[in-house]
PDB file of N, CA, C and O in Angstrom:
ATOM      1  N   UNK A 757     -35.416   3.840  11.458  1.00  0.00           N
ATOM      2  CA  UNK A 757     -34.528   4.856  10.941  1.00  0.00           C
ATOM      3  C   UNK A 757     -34.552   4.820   9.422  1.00  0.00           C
ATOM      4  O   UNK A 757     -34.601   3.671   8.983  1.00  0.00           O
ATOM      5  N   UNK A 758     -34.529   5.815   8.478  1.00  0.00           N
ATOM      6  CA  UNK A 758     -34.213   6.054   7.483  1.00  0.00           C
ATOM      7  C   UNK A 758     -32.645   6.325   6.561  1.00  0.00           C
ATOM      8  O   UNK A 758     -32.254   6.061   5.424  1.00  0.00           O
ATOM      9  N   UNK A 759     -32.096   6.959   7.710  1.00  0.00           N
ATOM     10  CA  UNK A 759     -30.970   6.722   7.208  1.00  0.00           C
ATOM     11  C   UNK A 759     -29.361   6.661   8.017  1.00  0.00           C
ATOM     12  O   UNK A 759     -29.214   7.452   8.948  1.00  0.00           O
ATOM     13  N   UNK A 760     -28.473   5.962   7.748  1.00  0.00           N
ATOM     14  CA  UNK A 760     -27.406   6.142   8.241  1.00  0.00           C
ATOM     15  C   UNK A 760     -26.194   6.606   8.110  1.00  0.00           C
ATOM     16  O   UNK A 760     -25.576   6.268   7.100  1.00  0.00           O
ATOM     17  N   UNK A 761     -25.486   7.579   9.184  1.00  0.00           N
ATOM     18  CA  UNK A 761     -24.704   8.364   9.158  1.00  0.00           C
ATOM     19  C   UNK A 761     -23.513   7.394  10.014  1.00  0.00           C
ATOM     20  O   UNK A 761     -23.543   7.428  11.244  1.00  0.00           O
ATOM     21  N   UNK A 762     -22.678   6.705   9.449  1.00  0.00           N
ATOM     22  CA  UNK A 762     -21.625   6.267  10.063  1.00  0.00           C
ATOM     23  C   UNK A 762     -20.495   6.831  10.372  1.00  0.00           C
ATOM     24  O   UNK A 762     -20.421   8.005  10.010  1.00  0.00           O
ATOM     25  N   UNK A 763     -19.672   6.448  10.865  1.00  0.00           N
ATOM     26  CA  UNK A 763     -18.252   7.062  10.905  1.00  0.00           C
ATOM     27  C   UNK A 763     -17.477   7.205  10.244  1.00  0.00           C
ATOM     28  O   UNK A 763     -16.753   8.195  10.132  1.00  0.00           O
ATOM     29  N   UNK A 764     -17.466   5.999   9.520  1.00  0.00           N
ATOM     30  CA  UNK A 764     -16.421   6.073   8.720  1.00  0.00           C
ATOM     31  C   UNK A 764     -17.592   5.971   6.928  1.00  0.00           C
ATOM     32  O   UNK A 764     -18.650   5.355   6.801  1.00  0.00           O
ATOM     33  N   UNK A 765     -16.860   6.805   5.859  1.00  0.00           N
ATOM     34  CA  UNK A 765     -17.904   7.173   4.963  1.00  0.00           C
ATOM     35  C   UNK A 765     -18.379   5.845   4.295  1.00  0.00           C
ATOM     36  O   UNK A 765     -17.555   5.028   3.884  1.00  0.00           O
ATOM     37  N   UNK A 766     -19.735   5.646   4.195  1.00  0.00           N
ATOM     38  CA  UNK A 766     -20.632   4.677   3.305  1.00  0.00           C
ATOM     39  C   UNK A 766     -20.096   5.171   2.472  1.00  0.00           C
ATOM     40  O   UNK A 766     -19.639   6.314   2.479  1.00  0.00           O
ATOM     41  N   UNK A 767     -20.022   3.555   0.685  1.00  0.00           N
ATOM     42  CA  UNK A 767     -20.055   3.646  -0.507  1.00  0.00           C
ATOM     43  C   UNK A 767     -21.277   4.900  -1.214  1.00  0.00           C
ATOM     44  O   UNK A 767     -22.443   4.561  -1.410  1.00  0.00           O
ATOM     45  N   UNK A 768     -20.809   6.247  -1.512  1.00  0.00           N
ATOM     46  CA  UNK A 768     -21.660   6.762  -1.251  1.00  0.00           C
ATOM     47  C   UNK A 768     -22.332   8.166  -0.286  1.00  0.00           C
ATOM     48  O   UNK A 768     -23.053   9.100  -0.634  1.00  0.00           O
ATOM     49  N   UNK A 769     -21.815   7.858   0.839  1.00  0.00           N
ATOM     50  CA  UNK A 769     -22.111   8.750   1.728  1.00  0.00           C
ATOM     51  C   UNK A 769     -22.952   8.076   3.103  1.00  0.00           C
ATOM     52  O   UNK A 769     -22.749   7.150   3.889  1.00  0.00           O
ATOM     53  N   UNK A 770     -23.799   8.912   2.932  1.00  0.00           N
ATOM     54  CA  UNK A 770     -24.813   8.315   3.947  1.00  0.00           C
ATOM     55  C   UNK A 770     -25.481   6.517   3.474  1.00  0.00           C
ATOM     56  O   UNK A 770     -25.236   5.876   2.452  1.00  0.00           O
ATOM     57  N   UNK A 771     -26.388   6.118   4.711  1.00  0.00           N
ATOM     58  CA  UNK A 771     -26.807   4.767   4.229  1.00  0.00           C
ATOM     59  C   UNK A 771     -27.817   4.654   4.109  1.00  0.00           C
ATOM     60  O   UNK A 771     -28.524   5.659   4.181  1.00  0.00           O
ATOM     61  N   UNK A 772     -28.391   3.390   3.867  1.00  0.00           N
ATOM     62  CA  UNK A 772     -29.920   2.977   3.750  1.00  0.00           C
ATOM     63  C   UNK A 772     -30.165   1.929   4.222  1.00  0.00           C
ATOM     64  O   UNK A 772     -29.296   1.065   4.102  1.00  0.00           O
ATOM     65  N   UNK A 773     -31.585   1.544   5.026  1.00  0.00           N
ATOM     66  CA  UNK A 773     -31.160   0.237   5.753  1.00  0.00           C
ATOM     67  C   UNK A 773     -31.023  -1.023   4.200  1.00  0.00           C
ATOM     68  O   UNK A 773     -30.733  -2.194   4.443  1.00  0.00           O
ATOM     69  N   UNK A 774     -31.184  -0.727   3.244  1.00  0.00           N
ATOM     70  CA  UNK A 774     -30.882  -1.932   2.096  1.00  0.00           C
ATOM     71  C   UNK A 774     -29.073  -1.657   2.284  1.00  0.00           C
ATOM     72  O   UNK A 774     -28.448  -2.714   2.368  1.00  0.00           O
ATOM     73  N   UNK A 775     -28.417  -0.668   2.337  1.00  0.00           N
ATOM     74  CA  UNK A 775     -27.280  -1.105   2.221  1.00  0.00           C
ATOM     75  C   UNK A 775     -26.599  -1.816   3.480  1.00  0.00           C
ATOM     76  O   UNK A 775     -25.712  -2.665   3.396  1.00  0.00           O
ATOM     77  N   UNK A 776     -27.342  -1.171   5.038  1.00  0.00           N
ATOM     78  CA  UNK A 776     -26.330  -1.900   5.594  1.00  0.00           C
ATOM     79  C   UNK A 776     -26.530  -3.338   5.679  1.00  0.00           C
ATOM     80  O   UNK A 776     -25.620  -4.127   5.934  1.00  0.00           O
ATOM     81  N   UNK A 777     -28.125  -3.767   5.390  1.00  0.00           N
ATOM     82  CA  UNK A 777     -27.989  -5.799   4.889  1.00  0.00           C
ATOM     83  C   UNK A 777     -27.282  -6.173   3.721  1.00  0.00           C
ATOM     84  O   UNK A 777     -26.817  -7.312   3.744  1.00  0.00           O
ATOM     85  N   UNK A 778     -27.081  -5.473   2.677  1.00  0.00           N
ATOM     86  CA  UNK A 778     -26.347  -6.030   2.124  1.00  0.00           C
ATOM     87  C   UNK A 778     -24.717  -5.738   2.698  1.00  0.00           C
ATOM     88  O   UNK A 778     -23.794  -6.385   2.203  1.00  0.00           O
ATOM     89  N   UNK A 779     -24.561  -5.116   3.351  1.00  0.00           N
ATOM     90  CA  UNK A 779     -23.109  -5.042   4.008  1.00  0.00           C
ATOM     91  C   UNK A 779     -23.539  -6.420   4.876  1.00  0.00           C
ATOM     92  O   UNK A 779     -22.946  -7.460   4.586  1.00  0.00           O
ATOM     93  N   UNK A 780     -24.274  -6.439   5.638  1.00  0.00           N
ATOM     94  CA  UNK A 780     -24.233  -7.676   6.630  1.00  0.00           C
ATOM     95  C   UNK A 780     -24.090  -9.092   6.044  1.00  0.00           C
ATOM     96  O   UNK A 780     -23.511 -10.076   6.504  1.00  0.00           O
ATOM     97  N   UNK A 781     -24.976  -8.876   4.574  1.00  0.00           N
ATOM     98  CA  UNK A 781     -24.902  -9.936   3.933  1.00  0.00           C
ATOM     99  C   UNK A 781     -23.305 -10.567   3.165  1.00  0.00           C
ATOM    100  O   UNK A 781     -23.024 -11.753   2.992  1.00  0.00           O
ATOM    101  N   UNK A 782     -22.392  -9.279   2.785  1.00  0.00           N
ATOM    102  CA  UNK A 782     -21.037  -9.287   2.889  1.00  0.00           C
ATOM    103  C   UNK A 782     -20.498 -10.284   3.748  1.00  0.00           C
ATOM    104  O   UNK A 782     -20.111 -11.424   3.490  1.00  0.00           O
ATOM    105  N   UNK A 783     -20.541  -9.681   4.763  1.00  0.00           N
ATOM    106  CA  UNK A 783     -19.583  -9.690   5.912  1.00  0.00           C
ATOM    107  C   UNK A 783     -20.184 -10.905   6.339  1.00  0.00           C
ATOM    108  O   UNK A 783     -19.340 -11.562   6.948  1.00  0.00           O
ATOM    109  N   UNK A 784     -21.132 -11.404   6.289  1.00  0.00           N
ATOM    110  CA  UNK A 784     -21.319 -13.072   6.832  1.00  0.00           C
ATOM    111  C   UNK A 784     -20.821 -13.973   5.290  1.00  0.00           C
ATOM    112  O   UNK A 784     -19.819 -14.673   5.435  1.00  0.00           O
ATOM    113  N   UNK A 785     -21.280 -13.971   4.290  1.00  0.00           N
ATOM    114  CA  UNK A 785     -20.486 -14.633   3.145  1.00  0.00           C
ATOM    115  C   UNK A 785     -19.243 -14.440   3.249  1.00  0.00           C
ATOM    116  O   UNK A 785     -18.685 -15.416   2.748  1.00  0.00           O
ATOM    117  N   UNK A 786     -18.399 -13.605   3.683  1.00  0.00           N
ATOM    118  CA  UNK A 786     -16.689 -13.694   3.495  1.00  0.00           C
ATOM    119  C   UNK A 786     -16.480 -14.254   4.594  1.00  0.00           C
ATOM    120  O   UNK A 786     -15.593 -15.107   4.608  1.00  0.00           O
ATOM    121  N   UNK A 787     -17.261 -13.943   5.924  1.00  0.00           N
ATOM    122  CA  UNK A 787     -16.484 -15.298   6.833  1.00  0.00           C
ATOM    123  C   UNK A 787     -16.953 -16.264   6.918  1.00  0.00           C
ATOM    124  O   UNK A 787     -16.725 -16.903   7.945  1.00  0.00           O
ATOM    125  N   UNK A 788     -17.786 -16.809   5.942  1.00  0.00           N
ATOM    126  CA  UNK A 788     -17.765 -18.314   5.600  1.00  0.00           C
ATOM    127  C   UNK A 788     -16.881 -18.859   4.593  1.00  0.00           C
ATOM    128  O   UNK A 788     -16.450 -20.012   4.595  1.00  0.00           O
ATOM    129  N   UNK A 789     -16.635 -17.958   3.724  1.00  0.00           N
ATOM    130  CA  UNK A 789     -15.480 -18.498   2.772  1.00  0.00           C
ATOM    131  C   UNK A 789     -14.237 -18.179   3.357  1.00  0.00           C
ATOM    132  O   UNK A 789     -13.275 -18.763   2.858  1.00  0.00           O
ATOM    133  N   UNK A 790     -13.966 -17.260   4.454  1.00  0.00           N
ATOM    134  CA  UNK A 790     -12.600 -17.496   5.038  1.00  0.00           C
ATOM    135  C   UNK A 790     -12.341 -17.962   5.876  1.00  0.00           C
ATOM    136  O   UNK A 790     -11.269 -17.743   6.439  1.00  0.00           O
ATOM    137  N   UNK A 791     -13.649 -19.199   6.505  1.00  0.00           N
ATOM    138  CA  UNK A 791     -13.316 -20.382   7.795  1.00  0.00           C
ATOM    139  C   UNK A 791     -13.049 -21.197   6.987  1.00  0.00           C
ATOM    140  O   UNK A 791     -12.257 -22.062   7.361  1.00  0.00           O
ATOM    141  N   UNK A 792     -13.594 -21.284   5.516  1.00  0.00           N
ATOM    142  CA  UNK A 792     -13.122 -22.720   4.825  1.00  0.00           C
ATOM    143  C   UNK A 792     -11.496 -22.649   3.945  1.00  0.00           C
ATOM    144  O   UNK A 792     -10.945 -23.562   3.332  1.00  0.00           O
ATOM    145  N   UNK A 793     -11.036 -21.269   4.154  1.00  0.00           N
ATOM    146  CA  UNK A 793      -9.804 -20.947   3.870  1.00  0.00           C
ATOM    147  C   UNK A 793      -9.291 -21.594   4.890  1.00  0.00           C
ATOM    148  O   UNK A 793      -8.665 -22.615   4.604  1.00  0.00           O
ATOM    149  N   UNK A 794      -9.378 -21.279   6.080  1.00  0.00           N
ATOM    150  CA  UNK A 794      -8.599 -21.212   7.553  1.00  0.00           C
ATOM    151  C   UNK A 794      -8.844 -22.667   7.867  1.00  0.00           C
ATOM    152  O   UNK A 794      -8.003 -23.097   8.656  1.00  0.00           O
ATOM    153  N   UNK A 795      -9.688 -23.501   7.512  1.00  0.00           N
ATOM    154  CA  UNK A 795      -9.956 -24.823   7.686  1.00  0.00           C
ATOM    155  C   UNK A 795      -8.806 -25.686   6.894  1.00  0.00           C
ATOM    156  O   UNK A 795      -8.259 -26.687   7.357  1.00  0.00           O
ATOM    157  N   UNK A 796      -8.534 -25.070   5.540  1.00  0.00           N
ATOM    158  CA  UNK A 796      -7.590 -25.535   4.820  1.00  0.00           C
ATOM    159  C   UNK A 796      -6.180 -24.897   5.024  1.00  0.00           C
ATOM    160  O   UNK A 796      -5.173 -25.142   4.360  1.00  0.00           O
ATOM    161  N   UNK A 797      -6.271 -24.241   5.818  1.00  0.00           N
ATOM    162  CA  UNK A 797      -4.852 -23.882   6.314  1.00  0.00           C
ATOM    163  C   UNK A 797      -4.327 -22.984   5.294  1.00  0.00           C
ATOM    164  O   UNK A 797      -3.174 -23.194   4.920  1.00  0.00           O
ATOM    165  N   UNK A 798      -4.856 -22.203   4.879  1.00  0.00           N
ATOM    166  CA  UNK A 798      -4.744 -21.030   3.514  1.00  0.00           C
ATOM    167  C   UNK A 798      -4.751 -19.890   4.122  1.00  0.00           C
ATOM    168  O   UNK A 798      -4.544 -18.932   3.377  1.00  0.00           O
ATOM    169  N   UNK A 799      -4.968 -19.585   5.550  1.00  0.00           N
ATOM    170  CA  UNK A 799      -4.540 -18.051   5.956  1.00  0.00           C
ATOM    171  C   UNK A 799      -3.056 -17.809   6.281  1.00  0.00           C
ATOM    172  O   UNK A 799      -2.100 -18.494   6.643  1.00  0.00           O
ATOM    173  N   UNK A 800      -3.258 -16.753   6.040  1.00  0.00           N
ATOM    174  CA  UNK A 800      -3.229 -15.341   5.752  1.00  0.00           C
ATOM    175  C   UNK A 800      -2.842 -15.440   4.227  1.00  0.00           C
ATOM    176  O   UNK A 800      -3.899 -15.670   3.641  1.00  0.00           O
ATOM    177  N   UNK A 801      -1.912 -15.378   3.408  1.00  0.00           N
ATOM    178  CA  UNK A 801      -1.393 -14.752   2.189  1.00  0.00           C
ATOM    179  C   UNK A 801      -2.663 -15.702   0.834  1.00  0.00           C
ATOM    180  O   UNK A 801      -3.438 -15.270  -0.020  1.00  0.00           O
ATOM    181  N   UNK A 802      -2.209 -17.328   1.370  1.00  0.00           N
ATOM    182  CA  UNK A 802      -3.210 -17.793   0.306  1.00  0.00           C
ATOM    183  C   UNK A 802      -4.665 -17.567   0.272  1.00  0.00           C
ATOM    184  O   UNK A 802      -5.332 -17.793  -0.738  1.00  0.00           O
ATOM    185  N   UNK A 803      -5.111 -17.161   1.276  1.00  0.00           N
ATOM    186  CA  UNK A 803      -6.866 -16.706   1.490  1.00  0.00           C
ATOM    187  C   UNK A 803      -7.198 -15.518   1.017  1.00  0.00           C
ATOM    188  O   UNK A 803      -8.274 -15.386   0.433  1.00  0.00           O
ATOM    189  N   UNK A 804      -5.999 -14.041   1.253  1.00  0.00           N
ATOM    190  CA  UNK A 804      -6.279 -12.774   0.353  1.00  0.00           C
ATOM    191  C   UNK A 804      -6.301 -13.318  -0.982  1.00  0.00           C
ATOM    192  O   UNK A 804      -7.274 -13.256  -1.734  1.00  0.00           O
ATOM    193  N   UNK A 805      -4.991 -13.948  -1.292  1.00  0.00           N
ATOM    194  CA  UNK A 805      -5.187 -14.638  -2.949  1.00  0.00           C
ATOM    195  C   UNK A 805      -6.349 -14.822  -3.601  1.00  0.00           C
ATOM    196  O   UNK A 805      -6.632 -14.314  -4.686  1.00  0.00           O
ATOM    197  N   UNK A 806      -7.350 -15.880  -2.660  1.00  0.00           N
ATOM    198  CA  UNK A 806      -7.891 -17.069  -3.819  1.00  0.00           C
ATOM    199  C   UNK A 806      -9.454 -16.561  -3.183  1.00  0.00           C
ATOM    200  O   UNK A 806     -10.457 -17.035  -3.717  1.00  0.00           O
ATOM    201  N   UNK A 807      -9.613 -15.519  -1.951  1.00  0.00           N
ATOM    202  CA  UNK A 807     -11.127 -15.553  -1.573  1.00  0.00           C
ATOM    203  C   UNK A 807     -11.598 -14.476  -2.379  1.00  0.00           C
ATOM    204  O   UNK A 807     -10.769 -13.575  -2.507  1.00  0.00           O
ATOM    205  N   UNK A 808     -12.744 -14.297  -2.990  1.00  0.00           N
ATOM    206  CA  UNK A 808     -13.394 -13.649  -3.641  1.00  0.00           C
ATOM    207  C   UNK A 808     -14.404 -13.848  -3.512  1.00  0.00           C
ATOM    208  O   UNK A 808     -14.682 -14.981  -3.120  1.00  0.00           O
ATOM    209  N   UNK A 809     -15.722 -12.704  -3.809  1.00  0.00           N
ATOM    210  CA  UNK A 809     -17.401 -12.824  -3.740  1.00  0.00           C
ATOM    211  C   UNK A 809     -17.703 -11.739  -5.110  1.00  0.00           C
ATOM    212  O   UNK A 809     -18.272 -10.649  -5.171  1.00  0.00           O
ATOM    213  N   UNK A 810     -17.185 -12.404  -5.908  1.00  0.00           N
ATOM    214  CA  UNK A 810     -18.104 -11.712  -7.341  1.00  0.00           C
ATOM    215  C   UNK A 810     -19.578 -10.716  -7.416  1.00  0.00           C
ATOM    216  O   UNK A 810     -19.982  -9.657  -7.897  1.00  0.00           O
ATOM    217  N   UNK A 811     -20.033 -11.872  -6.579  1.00  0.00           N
ATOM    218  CA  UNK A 811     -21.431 -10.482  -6.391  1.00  0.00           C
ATOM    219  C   UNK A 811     -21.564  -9.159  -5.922  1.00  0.00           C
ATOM    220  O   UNK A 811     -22.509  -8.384  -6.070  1.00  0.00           O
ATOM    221  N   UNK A 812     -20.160  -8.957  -5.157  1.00  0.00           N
ATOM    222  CA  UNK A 812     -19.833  -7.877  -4.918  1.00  0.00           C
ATOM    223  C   UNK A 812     -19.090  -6.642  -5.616  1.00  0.00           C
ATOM    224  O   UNK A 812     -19.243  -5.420  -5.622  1.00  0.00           O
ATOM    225  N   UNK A 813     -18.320  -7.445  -6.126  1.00  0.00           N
ATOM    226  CA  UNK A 813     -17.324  -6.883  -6.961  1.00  0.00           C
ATOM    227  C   UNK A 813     -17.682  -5.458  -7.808  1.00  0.00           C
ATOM    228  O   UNK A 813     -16.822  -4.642  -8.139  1.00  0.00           O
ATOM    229  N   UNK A 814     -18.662  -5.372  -7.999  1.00  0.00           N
ATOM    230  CA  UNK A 814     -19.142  -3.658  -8.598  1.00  0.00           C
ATOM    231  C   UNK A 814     -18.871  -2.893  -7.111  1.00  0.00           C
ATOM    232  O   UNK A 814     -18.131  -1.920  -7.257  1.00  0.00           O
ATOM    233  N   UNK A 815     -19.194  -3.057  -6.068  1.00  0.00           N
ATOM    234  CA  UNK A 815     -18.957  -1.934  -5.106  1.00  0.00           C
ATOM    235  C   UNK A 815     -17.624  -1.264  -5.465  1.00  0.00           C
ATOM    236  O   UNK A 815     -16.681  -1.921  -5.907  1.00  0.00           O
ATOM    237  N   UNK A 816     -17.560   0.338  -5.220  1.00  0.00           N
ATOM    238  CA  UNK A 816     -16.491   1.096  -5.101  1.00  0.00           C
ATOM    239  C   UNK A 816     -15.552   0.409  -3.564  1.00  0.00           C
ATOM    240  O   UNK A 816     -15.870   0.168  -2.399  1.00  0.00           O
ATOM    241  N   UNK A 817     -14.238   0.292  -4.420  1.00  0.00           N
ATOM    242  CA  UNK A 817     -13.279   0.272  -3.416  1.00  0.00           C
ATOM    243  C   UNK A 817     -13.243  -1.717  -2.918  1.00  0.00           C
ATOM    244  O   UNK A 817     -12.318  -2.293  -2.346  1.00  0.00           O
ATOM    245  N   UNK A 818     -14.104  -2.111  -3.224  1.00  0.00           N
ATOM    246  CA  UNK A 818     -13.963  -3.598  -3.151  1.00  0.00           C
ATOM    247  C   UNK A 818     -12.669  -4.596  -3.484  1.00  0.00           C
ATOM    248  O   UNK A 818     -12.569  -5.775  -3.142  1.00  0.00           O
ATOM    249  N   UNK A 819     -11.913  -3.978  -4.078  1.00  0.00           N
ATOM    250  CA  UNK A 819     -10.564  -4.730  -4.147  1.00  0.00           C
ATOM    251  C   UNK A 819      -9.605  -3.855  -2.853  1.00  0.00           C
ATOM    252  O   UNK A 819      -8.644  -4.170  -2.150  1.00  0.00           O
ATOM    253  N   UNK A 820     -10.203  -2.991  -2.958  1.00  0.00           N
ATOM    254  CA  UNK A 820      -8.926  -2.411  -2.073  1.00  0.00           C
ATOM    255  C   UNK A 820      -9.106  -2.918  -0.471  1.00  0.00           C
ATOM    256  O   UNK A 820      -8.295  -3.226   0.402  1.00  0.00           O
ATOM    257  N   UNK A 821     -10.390  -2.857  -0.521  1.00  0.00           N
ATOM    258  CA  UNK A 821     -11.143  -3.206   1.063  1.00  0.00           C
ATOM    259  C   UNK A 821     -11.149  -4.981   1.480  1.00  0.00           C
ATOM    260  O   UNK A 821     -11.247  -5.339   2.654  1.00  0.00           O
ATOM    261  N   UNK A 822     -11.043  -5.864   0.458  1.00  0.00           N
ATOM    262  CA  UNK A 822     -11.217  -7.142   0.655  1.00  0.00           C
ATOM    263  C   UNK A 822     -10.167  -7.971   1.462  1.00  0.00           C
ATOM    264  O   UNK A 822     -10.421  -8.717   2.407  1.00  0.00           O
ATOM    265  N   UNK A 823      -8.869  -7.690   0.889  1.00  0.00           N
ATOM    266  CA  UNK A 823      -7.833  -8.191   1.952  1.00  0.00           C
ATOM    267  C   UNK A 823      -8.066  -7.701   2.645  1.00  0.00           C
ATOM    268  O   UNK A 823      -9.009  -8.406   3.005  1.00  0.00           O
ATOM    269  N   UNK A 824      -8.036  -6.372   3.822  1.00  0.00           N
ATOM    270  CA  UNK A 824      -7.838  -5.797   4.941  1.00  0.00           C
ATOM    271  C   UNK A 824      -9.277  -6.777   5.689  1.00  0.00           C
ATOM    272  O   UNK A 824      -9.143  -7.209   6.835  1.00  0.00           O
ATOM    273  N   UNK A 825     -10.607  -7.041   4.887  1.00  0.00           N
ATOM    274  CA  UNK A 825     -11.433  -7.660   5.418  1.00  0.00           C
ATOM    275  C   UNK A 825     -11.028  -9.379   5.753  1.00  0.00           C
ATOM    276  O   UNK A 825     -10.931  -9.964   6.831  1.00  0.00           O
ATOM    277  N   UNK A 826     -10.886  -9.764   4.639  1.00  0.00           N
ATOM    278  CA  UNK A 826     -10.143 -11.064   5.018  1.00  0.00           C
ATOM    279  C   UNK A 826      -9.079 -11.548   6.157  1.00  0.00           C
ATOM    280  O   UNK A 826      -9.227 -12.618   6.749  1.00  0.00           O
ATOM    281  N   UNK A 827      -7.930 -10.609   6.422  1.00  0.00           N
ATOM    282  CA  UNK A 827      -6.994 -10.330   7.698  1.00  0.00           C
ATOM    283  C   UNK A 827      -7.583 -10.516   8.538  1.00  0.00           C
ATOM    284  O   UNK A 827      -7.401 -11.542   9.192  1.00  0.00           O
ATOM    285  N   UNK A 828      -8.423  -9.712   8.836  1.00  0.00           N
ATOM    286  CA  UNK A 828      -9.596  -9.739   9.825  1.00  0.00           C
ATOM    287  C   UNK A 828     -10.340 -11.176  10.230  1.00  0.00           C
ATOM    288  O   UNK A 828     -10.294 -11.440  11.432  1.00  0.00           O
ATOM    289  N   UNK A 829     -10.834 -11.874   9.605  1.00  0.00           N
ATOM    290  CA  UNK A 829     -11.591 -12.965   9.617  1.00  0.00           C
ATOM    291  C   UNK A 829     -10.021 -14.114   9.704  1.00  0.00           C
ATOM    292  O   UNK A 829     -10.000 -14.972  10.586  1.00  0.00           O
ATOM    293  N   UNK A 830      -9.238 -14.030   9.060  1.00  0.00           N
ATOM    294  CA  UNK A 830      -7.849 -14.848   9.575  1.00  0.00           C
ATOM    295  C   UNK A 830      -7.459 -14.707  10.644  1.00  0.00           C
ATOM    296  O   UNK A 830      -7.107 -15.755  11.186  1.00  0.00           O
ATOM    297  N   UNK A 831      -7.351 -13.694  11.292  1.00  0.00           N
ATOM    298  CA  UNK A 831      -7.124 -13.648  12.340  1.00  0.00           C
ATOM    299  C   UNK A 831      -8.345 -14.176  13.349  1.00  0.00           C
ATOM    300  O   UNK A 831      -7.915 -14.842  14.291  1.00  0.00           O
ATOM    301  N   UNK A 832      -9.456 -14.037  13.325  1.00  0.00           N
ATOM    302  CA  UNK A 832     -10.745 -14.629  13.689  1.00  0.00           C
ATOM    303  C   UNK A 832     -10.626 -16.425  13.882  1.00  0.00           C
ATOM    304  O   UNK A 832     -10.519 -17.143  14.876  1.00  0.00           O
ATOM    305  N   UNK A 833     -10.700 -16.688  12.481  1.00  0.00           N
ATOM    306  CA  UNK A 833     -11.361 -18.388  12.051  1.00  0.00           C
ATOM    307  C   UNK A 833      -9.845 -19.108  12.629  1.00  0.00           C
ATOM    308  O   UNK A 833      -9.839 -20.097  13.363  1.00  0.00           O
ATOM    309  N   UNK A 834      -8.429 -18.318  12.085  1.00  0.00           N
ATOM    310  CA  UNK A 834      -7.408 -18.798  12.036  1.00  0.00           C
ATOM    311  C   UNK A 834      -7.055 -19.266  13.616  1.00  0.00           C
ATOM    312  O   UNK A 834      -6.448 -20.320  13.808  1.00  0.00           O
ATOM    313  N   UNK A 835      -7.287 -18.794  14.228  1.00  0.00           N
ATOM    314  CA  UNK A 835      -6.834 -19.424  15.733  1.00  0.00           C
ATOM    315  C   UNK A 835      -8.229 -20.119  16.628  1.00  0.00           C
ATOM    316  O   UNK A 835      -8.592 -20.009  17.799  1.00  0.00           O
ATOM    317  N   UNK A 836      -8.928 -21.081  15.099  1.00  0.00           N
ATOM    318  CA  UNK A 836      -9.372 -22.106  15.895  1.00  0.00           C
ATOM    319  C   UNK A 836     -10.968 -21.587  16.507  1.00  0.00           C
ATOM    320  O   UNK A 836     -11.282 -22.348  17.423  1.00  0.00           O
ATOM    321  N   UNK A 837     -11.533 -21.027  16.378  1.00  0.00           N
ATOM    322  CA  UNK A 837     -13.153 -19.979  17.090  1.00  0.00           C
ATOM    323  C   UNK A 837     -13.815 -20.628  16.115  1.00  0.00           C
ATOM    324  O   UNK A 837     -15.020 -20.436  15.953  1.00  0.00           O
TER     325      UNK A 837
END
């Protein structure tokens, strides 16, 4: 495929398979830094706090999207999986 049409709108619009690995590549780096939150017993409020991935941080909407992603993975790592 060349390109992707998701549901909900890509940074952007449509996708490319470079963006959705680097989305994958996201989304596996934040739930490794939010099992070692949840390991330290830092979910929920202290893990939105203190987790961050700088390399990301130019994406549109990346602060707004990061807690709601993190919740997610707390609720995941946090009960022990």
């Amino acid at each position: 495929w060349d390109k992707l049409i998701p549901g909900h709108p890509f940074r952007g619009g449509l996708g490319t398979k470079q963006h959705i690995q680097e989305l994958l590549a996201y989304m596996t780096e934040l739930s490794a830094e939010v099992k070692k939150a949840a390991d330290a017993g830092k979910c929920w409020n202290d893990a939105e706090k203190e987790v961050r991935l700088p390399r990301y941080a130019h994406w549109a909407n990346y602060e707004q999207g990061i807690a709601t992603n993190i919740r997610r993975y707390c609720g995941y790592w946090g009960r022990g999986f």
